[in-house]
Amino acid sequence: MNAKVDLPGHAQYPTLFSPLDLGHTQLRNRCIMGSMHTGLEEQPDGFERMAAFYAERAEGGVGMIITGGISPNEEGGLVLKGEDGKPLAAASKLNTEEEAAGHRIVTDAVHNAAPDCKICLQILHMGALAYNEGAVAPSPVRSRIGAFSPNELDEAGIEKQIVDHAHCAKLALQAGYDGVEIIGSAGYLLSTFLVEKTNQRTDQWGGSYENRMRFPVEVVRRVRETVGPDCIVIFRIAAMDMLQGGMSWDEIALLSKAVEAAGASMISTHFTWHESQVPTIATMVPRRAFTGVTKRVRDEVSIPVITSNRINMPDVAEAVLVDGDADLVSMARPMLADAELMKKAAEGREHEINTCIACNQACLDHTFAMKTTSCLVNPRACHETQLKWGPATVTKNIAVVGAGPAGLAYATVAAERGHAVTLYDAADEVGGQFNLAKQVPGKEEFHETLRYYRAMLEKYDVTVKLGQRVDADQLSDAGFDHVVVATGISPRVPQIPGIEHEKVVGYIDAIKGNKPIGKRVAVIGAGGIGFDVTELITHEGTSSALDINLFAQEWGVDFENHPRGGVTGVEPVINKADREVWLMQRKETPVGRGLGKTTGWTKRLLLNRRGVNMVNAVDYVRIDDDGLHVLLGGQPKTFEVDTVILCAGQEPERSLFDALEKKGLSVDLVGGAFEAVELDAKTAINQATHLAAAV
Ligand code: FAD
Ligand code: NAP
Ligand code: SF4
């Protein structure tokens, strides 16, 4: 680990680096690491791994850390069962002294790494979303995304939930936490009391808004009463829940004031419920899209207010604070991507920040698949005790061929370790397929990854040779000790009669604009690239990821008038190119099912709204002047299209590897060149980093 850092604050971000006085304690700056479930919580060595994970972030300069959600009782969380059917002890619950002792490993590690960094435990009662037959809720209303129908709480059950929250907060203090965050948003227990569709009660906990608000406010009151005045108590509120018929602005303002009066030290604004149909953190969401909503909450209360969502760089955070939208910014995924974000900002090294590109591929998609969280651009995230590197004991002269994500990751880690690295690419810029990805509207963040790698190549003195397609003879003559082949892929050309027809265009030419695309288009292949290409050719005008107003129109959000949920009665405005598109696959499964769990739905919904025709179970027959001939359910059909774009997957490009092996050179194969099927940048960077850490 790096030595401790004194963070004086960088002149460029004076507000971000200004301390915040909470009366009983002080935060060293305005940056909070937001809560994320890491998947370590359920692992046998979870506390030790979480300790290393959080300690690196504390050393990296954040002012305060909020842990992943921890349930105050069994019914509120995920219950993993052993072979005997009994619940296993897991760190994702805190209601016993024994569990509190485990958490002490985490709090000690953080406070030792940075004594002035605070850490709060998030109390997360999942309510109707608990993956648990014993799930409870105000009313037995099953969520659209819930696994179980929840059991309706009776009066005694409600009191138990309140007591359990307070008890959990008390144990958190005992475990060394500086405070707690109570989640009152996202469709979890507290928020389901607030909204009519999930709270159908007629007693003192339902009916009028005053009654529906009673439970979350009482939880805050009882927690404050239990922990005393010197403990940080944050309430996470859904400041715009993105639900049809969700909370009105007046209700949010009332709740904000009530939780302040009940003893909250801060309010943290959250947007959306998990079941809502507006993306709020995906890469297609503009940076700081929702901070204006936070400002409205801030105007209602006198306690500090935290904002979040798509704030991924220090200049964005500074601007949010200077604009007065919030008192603090919460960055969660950006702290997976780079533990040292704040340290780098403080030292004027923001060009070295490994920026979160909001892809969700290794974080949230992992969480929902019950896998350990990590990060596409930083595979060390949540693997701090396992993926480590230091100076190489024997330094080598290494050639890396291919400067796509795999080659870049390998070259920069190997060079950091002291190896002499020469990086070749046939193209005249580094990045490989990321140079195509960054041109897709909504994927502008991919530029940041390439900026980061360019900074690392320079920092670690990698010799970069662009515009050079190297072969085995050249590499062997150059006398390298080791060669790494990261030559990527070749697009697959399916064996369909007529594939040579002039109306057939490969995805590379389509993205680069090398060939004209007609008004009627068939896209063969509906994987990630087929969807991206369809996005590109159906898109019209400025990317909505770069313009909050366009984003609001496209997704039907009214930031200004804040109708219920921000979306009630607001129709999305569909901007689309004048083009008819058929997106096709051979599989019988619904088109787009294989896309990422947490982002795939946004892509499907957007293209559906643009009128893209999704066609599955296609049997391709031939392409000719009339168009694309197929069999659908055994019946012949002709799509009279002007252009057929091929997005039919990829084959590994490994001829160089074979030639080098024949020559007997020491050689490694990474990325798409190693395995093209289902190869994405997450796998490519992860594989290359592991290899480079060991060479
Ligand atoms: P590549 O990126 O293909 O790089 C290989 C490099 O090797 C190229 O630059 C090539 O010029 C060079 N090269 C080849 N042969 C030689 C030679 N003989 N001499 C010198 N240089 C050579 N993945 C995701 O995870 N998430 C996404 O959202 C995503 N979106 C994508 C969107 C698009 C439009 C595309 C096309 C891809 C996307 N991908 C995405 C896939 C991702 O980009 C690839 O998985 C990744 O780039 C593979 O990395 P790589 O380094 O193995 O190969
Ligand atoms: P892919 O996801 O494997 O999709 C390939 C598509 O081509 C499939 O729809 C497949 O469907 C079809 N296909 C395969 N062989 C074919 C053949 N012989 N004839 C006709 N169709 C064929 O690959 P990709 O779209 O090329 O993407 C490459 C990698 O980049 C993937 O790992 C992907 O995850 C990643 N990527 C990710 C994103 C993202 O946003 N996360 C975006 C872009 C790319 P059928 O076999 O059913 O026809
Ligand atoms: Fe950000 Fe993607 Fe990493 Fe998640 S996986 S932290 S979204 S870059």
Tab-separated table of N, CA and C in Angstrom, residues 36-177:
chain	number	residue	atom	x	y	z
A	36	MET	N	-21.939	0.659	-1.742
A	36	MET	CA	-22.020	-0.365	-2.793
A	36	MET	C	-21.931	-1.743	-2.152
A	37	HIS	N	-22.798	-2.624	-2.567
A	37	HIS	CA	-22.674	-4.004	-2.116
A	37	HIS	C	-21.504	-4.605	-2.892
A	38	THR	N	-20.566	-5.216	-2.202
A	38	THR	CA	-19.370	-5.714	-2.891
A	38	THR	C	-19.416	-7.217	-3.153
A	39	GLY	N	-20.324	-7.904	-2.490
A	39	GLY	CA	-20.335	-9.365	-2.607
A	39	GLY	C	-19.321	-9.990	-1.654
A	40	LEU	N	-18.458	-9.168	-1.051
A	40	LEU	CA	-17.516	-9.700	-0.063
A	40	LEU	C	-18.258	-9.975	1.234
A	41	GLU	N	-19.366	-9.252	1.420
A	41	GLU	CA	-20.119	-9.341	2.671
A	41	GLU	C	-20.513	-10.781	2.986
A	42	GLU	N	-20.729	-11.576	1.941
A	42	GLU	CA	-21.213	-12.939	2.182
A	42	GLU	C	-20.079	-13.965	2.169
A	43	GLN	N	-18.823	-13.515	2.067
A	43	GLN	CA	-17.734	-14.479	1.916
A	43	GLN	C	-17.050	-14.774	3.251
A	44	PRO	N	-16.489	-15.965	3.391
A	44	PRO	CA	-15.894	-16.346	4.674
A	44	PRO	C	-14.786	-15.388	5.127
A	45	ASP	N	-13.944	-14.922	4.172
A	45	ASP	CA	-12.887	-13.967	4.543
A	45	ASP	C	-13.320	-12.536	4.192
A	46	GLY	N	-14.640	-12.330	4.190
A	46	GLY	CA	-15.195	-11.057	3.735
A	46	GLY	C	-14.716	-9.850	4.528
A	47	PHE	N	-14.658	-9.972	5.865
A	47	PHE	CA	-14.258	-8.798	6.659
A	47	PHE	C	-12.826	-8.378	6.326
A	48	GLU	N	-11.929	-9.358	6.169
A	48	GLU	CA	-10.529	-9.038	5.864
A	48	GLU	C	-10.446	-8.375	4.486
A	49	ARG	N	-11.198	-8.910	3.525
A	49	ARG	CA	-11.133	-8.342	2.170
A	49	ARG	C	-11.795	-6.962	2.123
A	50	MET	N	-12.891	-6.803	2.881
A	50	MET	CA	-13.522	-5.471	2.920
A	50	MET	C	-12.593	-4.475	3.603
A	51	ALA	N	-11.868	-4.950	4.618
A	51	ALA	CA	-10.937	-4.053	5.323
A	51	ALA	C	-9.905	-3.507	4.341
A	52	ALA	N	-9.345	-4.390	3.518
A	52	ALA	CA	-8.328	-3.947	2.550
A	52	ALA	C	-8.950	-3.022	1.504
A	53	PHE	N	-10.151	-3.379	1.070
A	53	PHE	CA	-10.843	-2.579	0.041
A	53	PHE	C	-11.121	-1.160	0.549
A	54	TYR	N	-11.718	-1.064	1.743
A	54	TYR	CA	-12.081	0.266	2.254
A	54	TYR	C	-10.840	1.055	2.693
A	55	ALA	N	-9.838	0.348	3.244
A	55	ALA	CA	-8.641	1.070	3.709
A	55	ALA	C	-7.932	1.747	2.533
A	56	GLU	N	-7.895	1.081	1.385
A	56	GLU	CA	-7.251	1.716	0.222
A	56	GLU	C	-7.992	2.985	-0.180
A	57	ARG	N	-9.303	2.959	-0.070
A	57	ARG	CA	-10.094	4.155	-0.437
A	57	ARG	C	-9.888	5.265	0.610
A	58	ALA	N	-9.741	4.874	1.886
A	58	ALA	CA	-9.485	5.882	2.921
A	58	ALA	C	-8.132	6.542	2.666
A	59	GLU	N	-7.134	5.718	2.375
A	59	GLU	CA	-5.809	6.264	2.055
A	59	GLU	C	-5.845	7.108	0.797
A	60	GLY	N	-6.742	6.728	-0.096
A	60	GLY	CA	-6.853	7.444	-1.369
A	60	GLY	C	-7.523	8.793	-1.244
A	61	GLY	N	-8.005	9.143	-0.051
A	61	GLY	CA	-8.394	10.531	0.175
A	61	GLY	C	-9.860	10.849	0.348
A	62	VAL	N	-10.780	9.863	0.317
A	62	VAL	CA	-12.190	10.233	0.491
A	62	VAL	C	-12.423	10.756	1.916
A	63	GLY	N	-13.426	11.593	2.073
A	63	GLY	CA	-13.716	12.153	3.389
A	63	GLY	C	-14.490	11.188	4.271
A	64	MET	N	-15.375	10.448	3.652
A	64	MET	CA	-16.215	9.525	4.435
A	64	MET	C	-16.621	8.359	3.532
A	65	ILE	N	-16.669	7.190	4.121
A	65	ILE	CA	-17.058	5.979	3.387
A	65	ILE	C	-18.401	5.497	3.935
A	66	ILE	N	-19.290	5.104	3.022
A	66	ILE	CA	-20.526	4.434	3.457
A	66	ILE	C	-20.381	2.983	2.994
A	67	THR	N	-20.581	2.063	3.914
A	67	THR	CA	-20.408	0.647	3.543
A	67	THR	C	-21.547	0.186	2.638
A	68	GLY	N	-21.400	-1.014	2.093
A	68	GLY	CA	-22.511	-1.665	1.411
A	68	GLY	C	-23.639	-1.878	2.414
A	69	GLY	N	-24.833	-2.101	1.904
A	69	GLY	CA	-25.994	-2.213	2.781
A	69	GLY	C	-25.921	-3.436	3.680
A	70	ILE	N	-26.217	-3.225	4.951
A	70	ILE	CA	-26.199	-4.293	5.953
A	70	ILE	C	-27.583	-4.347	6.584
A	71	SER	N	-28.146	-5.530	6.598
A	71	SER	CA	-29.518	-5.645	7.093
A	71	SER	C	-29.579	-5.607	8.626
A	72	PRO	N	-30.598	-4.955	9.162
A	72	PRO	CA	-30.726	-4.915	10.621
A	72	PRO	C	-31.338	-6.195	11.199
A	73	ASN	N	-31.792	-7.074	10.321
A	73	ASN	CA	-32.367	-8.344	10.811
A	73	ASN	C	-32.446	-9.356	9.675
A	74	GLU	N	-32.910	-10.549	10.007
A	74	GLU	CA	-32.914	-11.604	8.986
A	74	GLU	C	-33.902	-11.339	7.867
A	75	GLU	N	-35.086	-10.828	8.220
A	75	GLU	CA	-36.102	-10.658	7.180
A	75	GLU	C	-35.772	-9.542	6.197
A	76	GLY	N	-34.822	-8.675	6.572
A	76	GLY	CA	-34.539	-7.509	5.741
A	76	GLY	C	-33.487	-7.719	4.676
A	77	GLY	N	-32.889	-8.908	4.622
A	77	GLY	CA	-31.769	-9.035	3.694
A	77	GLY	C	-31.768	-10.308	2.907
A	78	LEU	N	-30.575	-10.616	2.494
A	78	LEU	CA	-30.353	-11.807	1.690
A	78	LEU	C	-30.041	-12.929	2.657
A	79	VAL	N	-30.761	-14.016	2.578
A	79	VAL	CA	-30.452	-15.113	3.481
A	79	VAL	C	-29.823	-16.248	2.682
A	80	LEU	N	-28.543	-16.463	2.915
A	80	LEU	CA	-27.884	-17.591	2.268
A	80	LEU	C	-28.058	-18.787	3.189
A	81	LYS	N	-28.485	-19.896	2.592
A	81	LYS	CA	-28.740	-21.063	3.445
A	81	LYS	C	-27.668	-22.128	3.224
A	82	GLY	N	-27.310	-22.795	4.317
A	82	GLY	CA	-26.351	-23.895	4.218
A	82	GLY	C	-27.048	-25.151	3.733
A	83	GLU	N	-26.268	-26.257	3.629
A	83	GLU	CA	-26.857	-27.504	3.124
A	83	GLU	C	-27.974	-28.014	4.024
A	84	ASP	N	-27.882	-27.677	5.326
A	84	ASP	CA	-28.922	-28.118	6.259
A	84	ASP	C	-30.167	-27.220	6.201
A	85	GLY	N	-30.142	-26.249	5.288
A	85	GLY	CA	-31.303	-25.372	5.136
A	85	GLY	C	-31.344	-24.235	6.129
A	86	LYS	N	-30.360	-24.209	7.050
A	86	LYS	CA	-30.359	-23.133	8.063
A	86	LYS	C	-29.622	-21.911	7.505
A	87	PRO	N	-30.039	-20.713	7.895
A	87	PRO	CA	-29.347	-19.517	7.390
A	87	PRO	C	-27.876	-19.508	7.814
A	88	LEU	N	-27.004	-19.110	6.881
A	88	LEU	CA	-25.585	-18.995	7.208
A	88	LEU	C	-25.337	-17.611	7.795
A	89	ALA	N	-24.372	-17.550	8.727
A	89	ALA	CA	-23.990	-16.223	9.239
A	89	ALA	C	-23.354	-15.460	8.095
A	90	ALA	N	-23.707	-14.223	7.943
A	90	ALA	CA	-23.124	-13.435	6.862
A	90	ALA	C	-22.896	-12.016	7.345
A	91	ALA	N	-21.877	-11.383	6.764
A	91	ALA	CA	-21.560	-10.026	7.183
A	91	ALA	C	-22.583	-9.025	6.682
A	92	SER	N	-23.529	-9.493	5.897
A	92	SER	CA	-24.500	-8.540	5.374
A	92	SER	C	-25.662	-8.327	6.335
A	93	LYS	N	-25.527	-8.879	7.539
A	93	LYS	CA	-26.531	-8.623	8.578
A	93	LYS	C	-25.798	-8.183	9.847
A	94	LEU	N	-26.394	-7.253	10.574
A	94	LEU	CA	-25.773	-6.850	11.839
A	94	LEU	C	-26.861	-6.751	12.898
A	95	ASN	N	-27.041	-7.849	13.645
A	95	ASN	CA	-27.926	-7.754	14.808
A	95	ASN	C	-27.441	-8.591	15.974
A	96	THR	N	-26.143	-8.970	15.933
A	96	THR	CA	-25.589	-9.680	17.092
A	96	THR	C	-24.235	-9.071	17.456
A	97	GLU	N	-23.843	-9.280	18.701
A	97	GLU	CA	-22.540	-8.789	19.185
A	97	GLU	C	-21.417	-9.450	18.381
A	98	GLU	N	-21.622	-10.716	18.052
A	98	GLU	CA	-20.597	-11.464	17.319
A	98	GLU	C	-20.364	-10.825	15.950
A	99	GLU	N	-21.462	-10.448	15.287
A	99	GLU	CA	-21.320	-9.796	13.985
A	99	GLU	C	-20.633	-8.440	14.122
A	100	ALA	N	-20.931	-7.734	15.199
A	100	ALA	CA	-20.298	-6.426	15.418
A	100	ALA	C	-18.783	-6.585	15.546
A	101	ALA	N	-18.358	-7.646	16.202
A	101	ALA	CA	-16.914	-7.868	16.380
A	101	ALA	C	-16.234	-8.036	15.019
A	102	GLY	N	-16.895	-8.696	14.089
A	102	GLY	CA	-16.330	-8.860	12.741
A	102	GLY	C	-16.130	-7.524	12.052
A	103	HIS	N	-17.106	-6.641	12.211
A	103	HIS	CA	-17.020	-5.330	11.552
A	103	HIS	C	-15.850	-4.500	12.076
A	104	ARG	N	-15.407	-4.792	13.288
A	104	ARG	CA	-14.306	-4.031	13.894
A	104	ARG	C	-13.041	-4.126	13.005
A	105	ILE	N	-12.877	-5.240	12.311
A	105	ILE	CA	-11.706	-5.403	11.424
A	105	ILE	C	-11.734	-4.314	10.344
A	106	VAL	N	-12.934	-4.031	9.868
A	106	VAL	CA	-13.090	-3.041	8.787
A	106	VAL	C	-12.856	-1.631	9.326
A	107	THR	N	-13.503	-1.297	10.438
A	107	THR	CA	-13.395	0.084	10.936
A	107	THR	C	-11.968	0.387	11.401
A	108	ASP	N	-11.316	-0.604	12.019
A	108	ASP	CA	-9.928	-0.375	12.449
A	108	ASP	C	-9.035	-0.137	11.235
A	109	ALA	N	-9.225	-0.938	10.199
A	109	ALA	CA	-8.367	-0.797	9.005
A	109	ALA	C	-8.524	0.599	8.407
A	110	VAL	N	-9.755	1.072	8.350
A	110	VAL	CA	-10.001	2.403	7.761
A	110	VAL	C	-9.394	3.493	8.644
A	111	HIS	N	-9.651	3.426	9.932
A	111	HIS	CA	-9.142	4.488	10.814
A	111	HIS	C	-7.617	4.439	10.937
A	112	ASN	N	-7.027	3.261	10.825
A	112	ASN	CA	-5.558	3.187	10.836
A	112	ASN	C	-4.980	3.760	9.553
A	113	ALA	N	-5.645	3.490	8.443
A	113	ALA	CA	-5.146	3.986	7.153
A	113	ALA	C	-5.255	5.503	7.076
A	114	ALA	N	-6.317	6.056	7.622
A	114	ALA	CA	-6.533	7.510	7.572
A	114	ALA	C	-7.406	7.901	8.760
A	115	PRO	N	-6.776	8.313	9.866
A	115	PRO	CA	-7.547	8.590	11.093
A	115	PRO	C	-8.646	9.633	10.893
A	116	ASP	N	-8.467	10.526	9.914
A	116	ASP	CA	-9.503	11.554	9.732
A	116	ASP	C	-10.530	11.173	8.672
A	117	CYS	N	-10.524	9.924	8.254
A	117	CYS	CA	-11.571	9.467	7.325
A	117	CYS	C	-12.672	8.799	8.147
A	118	LYS	N	-13.905	9.158	7.882
A	118	LYS	CA	-15.030	8.556	8.625
A	118	LYS	C	-15.572	7.363	7.853
A	119	ILE	N	-16.160	6.468	8.581
A	119	ILE	CA	-16.842	5.351	7.915
A	119	ILE	C	-18.188	5.101	8.597
A	120	CYS	N	-19.238	5.064	7.799
A	120	CYS	CA	-20.591	4.825	8.319
A	120	CYS	C	-21.138	3.524	7.742
A	121	LEU	N	-21.907	2.858	8.541
A	121	LEU	CA	-22.541	1.618	8.095
A	121	LEU	C	-23.885	1.939	7.463
A	122	GLN	N	-24.135	1.408	6.297
A	122	GLN	CA	-25.472	1.623	5.735
A	122	GLN	C	-26.418	0.548	6.258
A	123	ILE	N	-27.503	0.979	6.859
A	123	ILE	CA	-28.529	0.034	7.310
A	123	ILE	C	-29.533	-0.101	6.169
A	124	LEU	N	-29.552	-1.272	5.603
A	124	LEU	CA	-30.409	-1.523	4.434
A	124	LEU	C	-31.397	-2.634	4.754
A	125	HIS	N	-32.632	-2.257	4.927
A	125	HIS	CA	-33.693	-3.255	5.070
A	125	HIS	C	-34.375	-3.325	3.721
A	126	MET	N	-34.265	-4.481	3.050
A	126	MET	CA	-34.715	-4.557	1.657
A	126	MET	C	-36.228	-4.641	1.497
A	127	GLY	N	-36.930	-4.890	2.594
A	127	GLY	CA	-38.397	-4.926	2.513
A	127	GLY	C	-38.859	-5.913	1.447
A	128	ALA	N	-39.706	-5.432	0.541
A	128	ALA	CA	-40.288	-6.315	-0.474
A	128	ALA	C	-39.244	-6.840	-1.452
A	129	LEU	N	-38.058	-6.246	-1.478
A	129	LEU	CA	-37.027	-6.696	-2.410
A	129	LEU	C	-36.076	-7.708	-1.772
A	130	ALA	N	-36.308	-8.043	-0.494
A	130	ALA	CA	-35.418	-9.007	0.160
A	130	ALA	C	-35.529	-10.358	-0.539
A	131	TYR	N	-34.391	-10.959	-0.765
A	131	TYR	CA	-34.392	-12.270	-1.406
A	131	TYR	C	-34.575	-13.300	-0.300
A	132	ASN	N	-35.820	-13.454	0.111
A	132	ASN	CA	-36.051	-14.047	1.410
A	132	ASN	C	-37.542	-14.355	1.545
A	133	GLU	N	-37.855	-15.600	1.834
A	133	GLU	CA	-39.282	-15.954	1.971
A	133	GLU	C	-39.959	-15.197	3.106
A	134	GLY	N	-39.137	-14.734	4.050
A	134	GLY	CA	-39.699	-14.003	5.194
A	134	GLY	C	-39.778	-12.506	4.950
A	135	ALA	N	-39.652	-12.079	3.690
A	135	ALA	CA	-39.660	-10.644	3.372
A	135	ALA	C	-40.906	-9.978	3.935
A	136	VAL	N	-40.746	-8.758	4.424
A	136	VAL	CA	-41.876	-8.027	4.997
A	136	VAL	C	-42.024	-6.661	4.338
A	137	ALA	N	-43.233	-6.129	4.390
A	137	ALA	CA	-43.518	-4.840	3.767
A	137	ALA	C	-44.786	-4.277	4.402
A	138	PRO	N	-45.068	-2.988	4.156
A	138	PRO	CA	-46.303	-2.433	4.737
A	138	PRO	C	-47.537	-3.154	4.233
A	139	SER	N	-47.538	-3.554	2.964
A	139	SER	CA	-48.674	-4.290	2.392
A	139	SER	C	-48.114	-5.423	1.540
A	140	PRO	N	-48.893	-6.475	1.320
A	140	PRO	CA	-48.352	-7.639	0.583
A	140	PRO	C	-48.305	-7.388	-0.929
A	141	VAL	N	-47.616	-6.344	-1.331
A	141	VAL	CA	-47.547	-5.976	-2.744
A	141	VAL	C	-46.204	-6.430	-3.299
A	142	ARG	N	-46.257	-7.365	-4.239
A	142	ARG	CA	-45.003	-7.862	-4.807
A	142	ARG	C	-44.453	-6.850	-5.802
A	143	SER	N	-43.160	-6.585	-5.697
A	143	SER	CA	-42.532	-5.644	-6.624
A	143	SER	C	-42.394	-6.309	-7.994
A	144	ARG	N	-42.410	-5.492	-9.043
A	144	ARG	CA	-42.196	-5.998	-10.410
A	144	ARG	C	-40.879	-6.761	-10.484
A	145	ILE	N	-39.905	-6.385	-9.660
A	145	ILE	CA	-38.603	-7.043	-9.726
A	145	ILE	C	-38.311	-7.890	-8.479
A	146	GLY	N	-39.299	-8.048	-7.626
A	146	GLY	CA	-39.091	-8.800	-6.386
A	146	GLY	C	-39.181	-10.308	-6.614
A	147	ALA	N	-38.467	-11.064	-5.789
A	147	ALA	CA	-38.477	-12.519	-5.930
A	147	ALA	C	-39.633	-13.155	-5.155
A	148	PHE	N	-40.127	-12.477	-4.150
A	148	PHE	CA	-41.171	-13.035	-3.291
A	148	PHE	C	-42.280	-12.011	-3.048
A	149	SER	N	-43.462	-12.525	-2.728
A	149	SER	CA	-44.515	-11.620	-2.257
A	149	SER	C	-44.259	-11.371	-0.778
A	150	PRO	N	-44.132	-10.123	-0.367
A	150	PRO	CA	-43.787	-9.865	1.034
A	150	PRO	C	-44.960	-10.122	1.971
A	151	ASN	N	-44.634	-10.395	3.227
A	151	ASN	CA	-45.660	-10.565	4.258
A	151	ASN	C	-46.008	-9.205	4.843
A	152	GLU	N	-47.317	-8.976	5.028
A	152	GLU	CA	-47.730	-7.677	5.579
A	152	GLU	C	-47.353	-7.583	7.055
A	153	LEU	N	-46.758	-6.481	7.417
A	153	LEU	CA	-46.361	-6.286	8.816
A	153	LEU	C	-47.585	-5.939	9.665
A	154	ASP	N	-47.661	-6.540	10.873
A	154	ASP	CA	-48.692	-6.082	11.797
A	154	ASP	C	-48.049	-5.037	12.729
A	155	GLU	N	-48.814	-4.530	13.636
A	155	GLU	CA	-48.326	-3.443	14.518
A	155	GLU	C	-47.053	-3.878	15.264
A	156	ALA	N	-47.069	-5.117	15.778
A	156	ALA	CA	-45.893	-5.590	16.521
A	156	ALA	C	-44.707	-5.742	15.575
A	157	GLY	N	-44.982	-6.180	14.362
A	157	GLY	CA	-43.915	-6.353	13.364
A	157	GLY	C	-43.281	-5.018	13.008
A	158	ILE	N	-44.101	-3.992	12.918
A	158	ILE	CA	-43.570	-2.653	12.606
A	158	ILE	C	-42.664	-2.181	13.745
A	159	GLU	N	-43.124	-2.362	14.958
A	159	GLU	CA	-42.310	-1.961	16.112
A	159	GLU	C	-40.979	-2.727	16.105
A	160	LYS	N	-41.040	-4.010	15.755
A	160	LYS	CA	-39.804	-4.813	15.717
A	160	LYS	C	-38.819	-4.238	14.685
A	161	GLN	N	-39.329	-3.839	13.529
A	161	GLN	CA	-38.421	-3.300	12.503
A	161	GLN	C	-37.751	-2.021	13.003
A	162	ILE	N	-38.514	-1.202	13.714
A	162	ILE	CA	-37.948	0.056	14.230
A	162	ILE	C	-36.863	-0.264	15.275
A	163	VAL	N	-37.214	-1.168	16.171
A	163	VAL	CA	-36.259	-1.556	17.225
A	163	VAL	C	-35.001	-2.147	16.593
A	164	ASP	N	-35.182	-2.967	15.562
A	164	ASP	CA	-34.024	-3.605	14.917
A	164	ASP	C	-33.113	-2.570	14.244
A	165	HIS	N	-33.713	-1.538	13.643
A	165	HIS	CA	-32.888	-0.473	13.051
A	165	HIS	C	-32.048	0.207	14.138
A	166	ALA	N	-32.704	0.525	15.254
A	166	ALA	CA	-31.991	1.219	16.337
A	166	ALA	C	-30.902	0.322	16.927
A	167	HIS	N	-31.227	-0.964	17.071
A	167	HIS	CA	-30.255	-1.912	17.627
A	167	HIS	C	-29.055	-2.055	16.695
A	168	CYS	N	-29.323	-2.104	15.412
A	168	CYS	CA	-28.251	-2.225	14.416
A	168	CYS	C	-27.336	-0.993	14.489
A	169	ALA	N	-27.943	0.186	14.641
A	169	ALA	CA	-27.144	1.413	14.725
A	169	ALA	C	-26.263	1.378	15.980
A	170	LYS	N	-26.830	0.876	17.073
A	170	LYS	CA	-26.058	0.796	18.325
A	170	LYS	C	-24.862	-0.157	18.147
A	171	LEU	N	-25.123	-1.296	17.495
A	171	LEU	CA	-24.038	-2.253	17.258
A	171	LEU	C	-22.988	-1.667	16.304
A	172	ALA	N	-23.438	-0.843	15.366
A	172	ALA	CA	-22.492	-0.221	14.437
A	172	ALA	C	-21.509	0.679	15.189
A	173	LEU	N	-22.047	1.441	16.145
A	173	LEU	CA	-21.163	2.296	16.952
A	173	LEU	C	-20.187	1.443	17.751
A	174	GLN	N	-20.735	0.361	18.303
A	174	GLN	CA	-19.907	-0.560	19.089
A	174	GLN	C	-18.792	-1.141	18.205
A	175	ALA	N	-19.075	-1.321	16.928
A	175	ALA	CA	-18.093	-1.905	15.998
A	175	ALA	C	-17.104	-0.863	15.492
A	176	GLY	N	-17.257	0.382	15.927
A	176	GLY	CA	-16.268	1.399	15.553
A	176	GLY	C	-16.667	2.289	14.402
A	177	TYR	N	-17.889	2.146	13.916
A	177	TYR	CA	-18.329	3.048	12.847
A	177	TYR	C	-18.561	4.449	13.429
